[in-house]
Amino acid sequence: MQQGWIPLVPESASSLSWKVDALYFYLSGVTLFFTLLISIVLIFFVVRYRRRTPYEIPRPIAGSHKLETLWTVIPFLIAMTMFGWGARVYFEQYKTPENGMEVYVVGKQWMWKIQHSTGQREINELHVPVNRKVKLIMTTEDVIHDFFVPAFRTKADVIPGRYTTMWFEATKTGTYHLFCAEYCGMNHSGMTGSVIVMEQREFDDWLSGNTGSTTPATAGQQLFQTLGCASCHGANGEGGRGPNLIGIFGKNQQLQSGETVTVDEKYIRESITDPQAKLVAGFGPIMPTFQGQVSEDQILQLIAYIKSLHGTGETTPTVAASPSPTARPGASPTRNVR
Ligand code: CUA
């Protein structure tokens, strides 16, 4: 890996990394300043107020409110600058931008499986274009892992049964280390990979020369058919035993219990693995669970398919999935990495 200009600090290659670095250097600077200040004062006092004769009795000290207030208020203000600054960087890091290029990540002992929304699959490698926001939607097949790219100064846990998101915008082309940063068993230390940041044109070439067989949305559509979902979830009431799924993603859904829920990745996943957990108002508890019948990859494909069902007036969810907004027209299916 490329080294930064300071030893032991990894190269800085994302829109966020210099902000994290600036905060980190501020913390180090404050620490260094007070370490020096206290050491110097300590040594000075030791020398200045040393015992000069064996029978010396020091002058009694009564304390000073002024001094005590000063050394309480100043550290408090300094601590608040750290808190405020840290919170700002934290929120920026964890608030995922809406317009990011979406990439699906599934962690597994001991590899990273990655799929682009245009269908390309990769293992332990992630190709991305430079200067473009990339949003990762991540989960794991087994235990907790953690997706960590030091050069981007960002990392996030991937958790069984949940989706976590993470984003970055690489600002420099190159190859950067990807680590698993959560101990996940014997080969944890080997669960590494690379993020390859390319110019947009190179990335387009890579995409078109290295495609998966189908986009996640299309694969999800096929699954939707083979699992028999369409017999209940058809639009216009055919089947009619399950809610219509067109245009549902991102909307609020009224539940049997009177609550409402936002239809996001997490809710769809739960509805597939535990359909009775949050029943939509007006529908009976008749859907069987698909827990164990579909892998995490397949659940992500079903989600991609449901996301692709816009309310465009199509009559059934069996219509061909439209590519997601990030799909590139030049991409043609040739190779499946899996
Ligand atoms: Cu995966 Cu540590």
CSV table of C-alpha atoms and ligand atoms in Angstrom, one decimal:
chain,number,residue,atom,x,y,z
A,1,MET,CA,0.0,0.0,0.0
A,2,GLN,CA,1.0,3.5,-0.6
A,3,GLN,CA,2.3,5.3,2.4
A,4,GLY,CA,1.2,8.8,3.4
A,5,TRP,CA,3.6,11.7,4.1
A,6,ILE,CA,3.7,10.8,7.8
A,7,PRO,CA,5.0,7.3,8.8
A,8,LEU,CA,2.3,4.8,9.9
A,9,VAL,CA,-0.5,7.0,8.6
A,10,PRO,CA,-2.1,5.3,5.6
A,11,GLU,CA,-2.5,7.3,2.4
A,12,SER,CA,-5.5,9.6,2.3
A,13,ALA,CA,-7.7,8.9,-0.7
A,14,SER,CA,-11.3,9.8,0.0
A,15,SER,CA,-13.3,13.0,0.4
A,16,LEU,CA,-13.6,12.2,4.1
A,17,SER,CA,-10.1,11.1,5.0
A,18,TRP,CA,-8.6,14.6,5.4
A,19,LYS,CA,-11.4,15.5,7.7
A,20,VAL,CA,-10.7,12.5,9.9
A,21,ASP,CA,-7.0,13.3,9.7
A,22,ALA,CA,-7.5,16.9,10.7
A,23,LEU,CA,-9.5,15.9,13.8
A,24,TYR,CA,-6.9,13.2,14.7
A,25,PHE,CA,-4.1,15.7,14.4
A,26,TYR,CA,-6.0,18.2,16.5
A,27,LEU,CA,-6.4,15.5,19.2
A,28,SER,CA,-2.8,14.6,19.0
A,29,GLY,CA,-1.7,18.2,19.1
A,30,VAL,CA,-3.8,19.0,22.2
A,31,THR,CA,-2.5,15.9,23.9
A,32,LEU,CA,1.1,16.8,23.0
A,33,PHE,CA,0.7,20.4,24.2
A,34,PHE,CA,-0.6,19.4,27.6
A,35,THR,CA,1.9,16.6,28.1
A,36,LEU,CA,4.7,19.1,27.5
A,37,LEU,CA,3.1,21.8,29.6
A,38,ILE,CA,2.5,19.6,32.6
A,39,SER,CA,5.9,17.9,32.4
A,40,ILE,CA,7.7,21.3,32.2
A,41,VAL,CA,5.7,22.7,35.1
A,42,LEU,CA,6.3,19.5,37.1
A,43,ILE,CA,10.0,19.6,36.7
A,44,PHE,CA,10.1,23.3,37.4
A,45,PHE,CA,8.2,22.9,40.7
A,46,VAL,CA,10.3,19.9,41.7
A,47,VAL,CA,13.4,22.0,41.5
A,48,ARG,CA,11.9,25.3,42.7
A,49,TYR,CA,10.1,24.0,45.8
A,50,ARG,CA,12.6,21.2,46.8
A,51,ARG,CA,13.3,20.7,50.5
A,52,ARG,CA,16.3,22.9,51.3
A,53,THR,CA,17.1,22.1,54.9
A,54,PRO,CA,16.3,18.9,56.9
A,55,TYR,CA,13.9,20.7,59.3
A,56,GLU,CA,12.1,22.9,56.8
A,57,ILE,CA,8.3,23.3,57.3
A,58,PRO,CA,6.4,24.5,54.2
A,59,ARG,CA,4.0,27.4,54.3
A,60,PRO,CA,0.4,26.2,54.6
A,61,ILE,CA,-1.8,26.6,51.4
A,62,ALA,CA,-5.5,27.3,51.6
A,63,GLY,CA,-6.5,26.7,48.0
A,64,SER,CA,-7.6,29.1,45.2
A,65,HIS,CA,-11.1,29.3,43.8
A,66,LYS,CA,-9.8,31.3,40.8
A,67,LEU,CA,-7.3,28.6,39.9
A,68,GLU,CA,-9.8,25.7,40.3
A,69,THR,CA,-12.4,27.4,38.1
A,70,LEU,CA,-9.8,28.1,35.5
A,71,TRP,CA,-8.5,24.5,35.3
A,72,THR,CA,-12.1,23.2,35.2
A,73,VAL,CA,-13.5,25.6,32.6
A,74,ILE,CA,-10.6,25.5,30.1
A,75,PRO,CA,-10.4,21.6,29.8
A,76,PHE,CA,-14.2,21.6,29.5
A,77,LEU,CA,-14.2,24.0,26.6
A,78,ILE,CA,-11.4,22.0,24.9
A,79,ALA,CA,-13.3,18.8,25.4
A,80,MET,CA,-16.4,20.3,23.9
A,81,THR,CA,-14.5,21.3,20.7
A,82,MET,CA,-13.4,17.7,20.4
A,83,PHE,CA,-17.0,16.5,20.9
A,84,GLY,CA,-18.5,19.0,18.5
A,85,TRP,CA,-15.9,18.4,15.8
A,86,GLY,CA,-16.0,14.6,16.2
A,87,ALA,CA,-19.8,14.6,16.0
A,88,ARG,CA,-19.7,16.6,12.8
A,89,VAL,CA,-17.3,14.2,11.1
A,90,TYR,CA,-19.2,11.2,12.5
A,91,PHE,CA,-22.6,12.3,11.1
A,92,GLU,CA,-21.1,13.1,7.8
A,93,GLN,CA,-19.6,9.6,7.7
A,94,TYR,CA,-22.7,7.8,8.7
A,95,LYS,CA,-25.3,9.7,6.8
A,96,THR,CA,-25.5,7.9,3.5
A,97,PRO,CA,-26.0,10.1,0.5
A,98,GLU,CA,-29.0,9.3,-1.6
A,99,ASN,CA,-27.4,9.5,-5.0
A,100,GLY,CA,-24.6,7.0,-4.5
A,101,MET,CA,-23.7,4.2,-6.8
A,102,GLU,CA,-25.0,1.1,-5.0
A,103,VAL,CA,-22.9,-1.9,-4.4
A,104,TYR,CA,-24.0,-5.0,-2.5
A,105,VAL,CA,-21.5,-6.6,-0.1
A,106,VAL,CA,-21.9,-10.0,1.6
A,107,GLY,CA,-19.3,-11.0,4.1
A,108,LYS,CA,-18.6,-14.6,4.8
A,109,GLN,CA,-15.9,-16.7,6.6
A,110,TRP,CA,-13.5,-15.7,5.0
A,111,MET,CA,-14.2,-13.6,2.0
A,112,TRP,CA,-15.9,-10.5,0.7
A,113,LYS,CA,-18.5,-11.2,-2.0
A,114,ILE,CA,-19.4,-8.1,-3.9
A,115,GLN,CA,-22.0,-7.4,-6.6
A,116,HIS,CA,-22.6,-4.3,-8.5
A,117,SER,CA,-26.1,-3.2,-9.4
A,118,THR,CA,-25.2,-3.8,-13.0
A,119,GLY,CA,-24.6,-7.5,-12.2
A,120,GLN,CA,-20.8,-7.8,-12.0
A,121,ARG,CA,-19.6,-10.0,-9.2
A,122,GLU,CA,-16.2,-9.8,-7.5
A,123,ILE,CA,-14.6,-11.5,-4.6
A,124,ASN,CA,-12.2,-9.7,-2.3
A,125,GLU,CA,-12.0,-6.9,-4.9
A,126,LEU,CA,-14.1,-3.8,-5.4
A,127,HIS,CA,-13.7,-1.7,-8.5
A,128,VAL,CA,-15.1,1.8,-8.2
A,129,PRO,CA,-14.8,5.0,-10.3
A,130,VAL,CA,-12.9,8.0,-8.8
A,131,ASN,CA,-14.8,11.1,-7.6
A,132,ARG,CA,-18.1,9.3,-7.4
A,133,LYS,CA,-20.1,8.5,-4.3
A,134,VAL,CA,-20.3,4.8,-3.7
A,135,LYS,CA,-22.9,3.4,-1.3
A,136,LEU,CA,-22.3,-0.1,0.1
A,137,ILE,CA,-25.3,-2.2,1.3
A,138,MET,CA,-23.8,-4.8,3.4
A,139,THR,CA,-24.7,-8.0,5.3
A,140,THR,CA,-23.1,-11.3,6.2
A,141,GLU,CA,-23.9,-15.0,5.8
A,142,ASP,CA,-22.4,-16.1,9.1
A,143,VAL,CA,-20.7,-14.1,11.9
A,144,ILE,CA,-20.0,-10.4,12.3
A,145,HIS,CA,-17.3,-9.0,10.0
A,146,ASP,CA,-16.2,-5.4,9.5
A,147,PHE,CA,-15.5,-3.7,6.2
A,148,PHE,CA,-12.5,-1.4,6.7
A,149,VAL,CA,-10.7,0.7,4.1
A,150,PRO,CA,-7.9,2.6,6.0
A,151,ALA,CA,-7.1,4.9,3.0
A,152,PHE,CA,-10.8,6.1,3.0
A,153,ARG,CA,-10.9,6.4,6.9
A,154,THR,CA,-14.1,4.5,7.0
A,155,LYS,CA,-15.4,1.2,8.3
A,156,ALA,CA,-18.6,-0.4,9.3
A,157,ASP,CA,-19.6,-3.7,10.9
A,158,VAL,CA,-21.6,-6.2,8.8
A,159,ILE,CA,-24.1,-8.0,11.0
A,160,PRO,CA,-26.0,-11.3,10.5
A,161,GLY,CA,-29.7,-10.6,9.7
A,162,ARG,CA,-29.3,-6.9,9.2
A,163,TYR,CA,-28.2,-4.4,6.6
A,164,THR,CA,-25.6,-1.8,7.3
A,165,THR,CA,-24.6,0.9,4.8
A,166,MET,CA,-21.4,2.7,4.3
A,167,TRP,CA,-20.3,5.2,1.7
A,168,PHE,CA,-17.2,6.8,0.4
A,169,GLU,CA,-16.0,9.0,-2.4
A,170,ALA,CA,-12.5,8.1,-3.6
A,171,THR,CA,-10.5,11.1,-4.6
A,172,LYS,CA,-7.4,9.4,-6.0
A,173,THR,CA,-7.0,6.4,-8.4
A,174,GLY,CA,-5.0,3.5,-7.1
A,175,THR,CA,-5.3,0.2,-5.2
A,176,TYR,CA,-6.1,0.4,-1.5
A,177,HIS,CA,-6.2,-2.3,1.2
A,178,LEU,CA,-9.5,-3.7,2.4
A,179,PHE,CA,-9.5,-5.4,5.8
A,180,CYS,CA,-11.9,-7.3,8.0
A,181,ALA,CA,-11.7,-5.4,11.2
A,182,GLU,CA,-13.7,-7.7,13.5
A,183,TYR,CA,-12.3,-11.0,14.7
A,184,CYS,CA,-14.3,-13.6,12.9
A,185,GLY,CA,-12.5,-16.9,13.4
A,186,MET,CA,-9.4,-18.7,12.3
A,187,ASN,CA,-8.7,-16.9,9.0
A,188,HIS,CA,-9.8,-13.5,10.1
A,189,SER,CA,-6.4,-12.0,9.4
A,190,GLY,CA,-6.6,-13.4,5.8
A,191,MET,CA,-10.0,-11.8,5.1
A,192,THR,CA,-8.5,-9.0,3.1
A,193,GLY,CA,-8.9,-7.5,-0.4
A,194,SER,CA,-8.4,-4.4,-2.5
A,195,VAL,CA,-10.4,-1.5,-3.5
A,196,ILE,CA,-9.4,-0.5,-7.0
A,197,VAL,CA,-10.2,3.1,-7.8
A,198,MET,CA,-10.2,3.9,-11.6
A,199,GLU,CA,-10.9,6.8,-13.8
A,200,GLN,CA,-14.6,6.8,-14.9
A,201,ARG,CA,-13.6,5.7,-18.5
A,202,GLU,CA,-11.4,2.9,-17.3
A,203,PHE,CA,-14.2,1.8,-14.9
A,204,ASP,CA,-16.7,1.8,-17.8
A,205,ASP,CA,-14.3,-0.4,-19.8
A,206,TRP,CA,-13.9,-2.7,-16.8
A,207,LEU,CA,-17.6,-3.0,-16.4
A,208,SER,CA,-18.3,-3.9,-20.0
A,209,GLY,CA,-15.4,-6.4,-20.1
A,210,ASN,CA,-16.3,-8.0,-16.8
A,211,THR,CA,-19.9,-8.5,-16.4
A,212,GLY,CA,-21.9,-11.0,-14.4
A,213,SER,CA,-24.6,-13.0,-16.0
A,214,THR,CA,-27.5,-11.0,-14.7
A,215,THR,CA,-28.2,-7.9,-12.7
A,216,PRO,CA,-29.3,-8.5,-9.2
A,217,ALA,CA,-32.7,-7.1,-10.1
A,218,THR,CA,-33.1,-9.6,-13.0
A,219,ALA,CA,-31.9,-12.5,-10.8
A,220,GLY,CA,-34.4,-11.3,-8.2
A,221,GLN,CA,-37.2,-11.3,-10.7
A,222,GLN,CA,-36.3,-14.9,-11.7
A,223,LEU,CA,-36.3,-15.9,-8.1
A,224,PHE,CA,-39.6,-14.2,-7.6
A,225,GLN,CA,-41.1,-16.5,-10.2
A,226,THR,CA,-39.4,-19.7,-9.1
A,227,LEU,CA,-40.3,-19.2,-5.4
A,228,GLY,CA,-43.9,-18.6,-6.4
A,229,CYS,CA,-44.0,-15.1,-4.9
A,230,ALA,CA,-46.0,-13.8,-7.8
A,231,SER,CA,-49.0,-16.0,-7.1
A,232,CYS,CA,-49.8,-13.9,-4.0
A,233,HIS,CA,-48.0,-10.6,-4.7
A,234,GLY,CA,-49.3,-9.9,-8.2
A,235,ALA,CA,-50.7,-6.4,-8.8
A,236,ASN,CA,-54.3,-5.7,-9.6
A,237,GLY,CA,-55.4,-8.4,-7.2
A,238,GLU,CA,-54.3,-11.4,-9.1
A,239,GLY,CA,-53.3,-13.7,-6.3
A,240,GLY,CA,-54.4,-10.8,-4.1
A,241,ARG,CA,-53.5,-12.6,-1.0
A,242,GLY,CA,-50.4,-10.5,-0.5
A,243,PRO,CA,-49.7,-6.8,-0.8
A,244,ASN,CA,-49.0,-5.3,-4.2
A,245,LEU,CA,-45.2,-4.6,-4.4
A,246,ILE,CA,-45.0,-2.1,-7.3
A,247,GLY,CA,-43.6,1.2,-6.2
A,248,ILE,CA,-43.6,0.1,-2.6
A,249,PHE,CA,-39.9,0.6,-1.9
A,250,GLY,CA,-39.3,3.7,0.3
A,251,LYS,CA,-43.0,4.2,1.1
A,252,ASN,CA,-44.7,3.9,4.4
A,253,GLN,CA,-46.8,0.8,5.0
A,254,GLN,CA,-49.8,0.6,7.3
A,255,LEU,CA,-49.5,-2.5,9.5
A,256,GLN,CA,-52.2,-4.7,11.0
A,257,SER,CA,-51.0,-3.5,14.5
A,258,GLY,CA,-51.9,0.1,13.6
A,259,GLU,CA,-48.2,1.1,13.3
A,260,THR,CA,-46.6,2.1,10.1
A,261,VAL,CA,-43.2,1.0,8.8
A,262,THR,CA,-41.0,2.3,6.1
A,263,VAL,CA,-40.4,-0.3,3.4
A,264,ASP,CA,-36.6,-0.5,3.3
A,265,GLU,CA,-34.1,-3.2,2.8
A,266,LYS,CA,-34.4,-4.3,6.4
A,267,TYR,CA,-38.2,-4.5,6.3
A,268,ILE,CA,-38.2,-6.6,3.1
A,269,ARG,CA,-35.6,-8.9,4.5
A,270,GLU,CA,-37.7,-9.4,7.6
A,271,SER,CA,-40.8,-10.0,5.6
A,272,ILE,CA,-39.1,-12.8,3.7
A,273,THR,CA,-37.5,-14.5,6.6
A,274,ASP,CA,-40.2,-13.8,9.2
A,275,PRO,CA,-43.4,-12.8,7.3
A,276,GLN,CA,-45.6,-12.7,10.4
A,277,ALA,CA,-43.4,-10.1,12.2
A,278,LYS,CA,-45.0,-7.0,10.7
A,279,LEU,CA,-48.2,-7.9,8.9
A,280,VAL,CA,-49.6,-5.3,6.4
A,281,ALA,CA,-53.0,-4.1,7.3
A,282,GLY,CA,-55.8,-6.1,5.5
A,283,PHE,CA,-53.8,-9.3,4.9
A,284,GLY,CA,-53.9,-12.5,6.8
A,285,PRO,CA,-50.8,-14.3,8.3
A,286,ILE,CA,-50.6,-16.8,5.5
A,287,MET,CA,-47.2,-16.3,4.0
A,288,PRO,CA,-44.7,-19.1,4.8
A,289,THR,CA,-41.2,-18.2,5.9
A,290,PHE,CA,-38.4,-18.4,3.4
A,291,GLN,CA,-35.8,-18.6,6.1
A,292,GLY,CA,-33.2,-21.1,5.1
A,293,GLN,CA,-34.5,-21.4,1.5
A,294,VAL,CA,-32.9,-18.3,0.2
A,295,SER,CA,-29.3,-17.2,0.8
A,296,GLU,CA,-28.3,-13.6,1.7
A,297,ASP,CA,-27.2,-13.1,-1.9
A,298,GLN,CA,-30.7,-14.1,-3.0
A,299,ILE,CA,-32.5,-11.9,-0.5
A,300,LEU,CA,-30.4,-9.0,-1.8
A,301,GLN,CA,-31.5,-9.9,-5.3
A,302,LEU,CA,-35.2,-10.0,-4.3
A,303,ILE,CA,-34.7,-6.6,-2.7
A,304,ALA,CA,-33.1,-5.2,-5.8
A,305,TYR,CA,-36.0,-6.5,-7.8
A,306,ILE,CA,-38.6,-5.0,-5.5
A,307,LYS,CA,-36.7,-1.7,-5.7
A,308,SER,CA,-36.8,-1.8,-9.4
A,309,LEU,CA,-40.6,-2.1,-9.5
A,310,HIS,CA,-41.5,1.6,-10.0
A,311,GLY,CA,-45.1,2.7,-10.1
A,312,THR,CA,-45.0,3.1,-13.8
A,313,GLY,CA,-48.4,1.7,-14.5
A,314,GLU,CA,-47.1,-1.8,-15.2
A,315,THR,CA,-49.8,-4.3,-14.4
A,316,THR,CA,-47.8,-7.0,-12.7
A,317,PRO,CA,-44.5,-7.4,-10.9
A,318,THR,CA,-43.5,-10.0,-13.5
A,319,VAL,CA,-42.5,-7.3,-16.0
A,320,ALA,CA,-38.8,-7.2,-16.9
A,321,ALA,CA,-36.9,-5.4,-14.2
A,322,SER,CA,-35.7,-2.0,-15.2
A,323,PRO,CA,-32.0,-1.5,-14.5
A,324,SER,CA,-31.3,0.6,-11.4
A,325,PRO,CA,-30.4,4.2,-11.9
A,326,THR,CA,-26.7,3.4,-11.7
A,327,ALA,CA,-26.8,0.9,-14.4
A,328,ARG,CA,-24.5,1.6,-17.4
A,329,PRO,CA,-25.9,0.9,-20.8
A,330,GLY,CA,-22.6,-0.4,-22.2
A,331,ALA,CA,-22.4,-3.3,-19.8
A,332,SER,CA,-23.1,-6.7,-21.4
A,333,PRO,CA,-23.1,-10.0,-19.6
A,334,THR,CA,-20.1,-12.3,-20.2
A,335,ARG,CA,-18.5,-13.7,-17.1
A,336,ASN,CA,-19.7,-14.8,-13.7
A,337,VAL,CA,-16.9,-14.5,-11.1
A,338,ARG,CA,-18.7,-16.7,-8.6
B,1,CUA,CU1,-14.2,-11.3,8.8
B,1,CUA,CU2,-12.7,-10.8,10.6
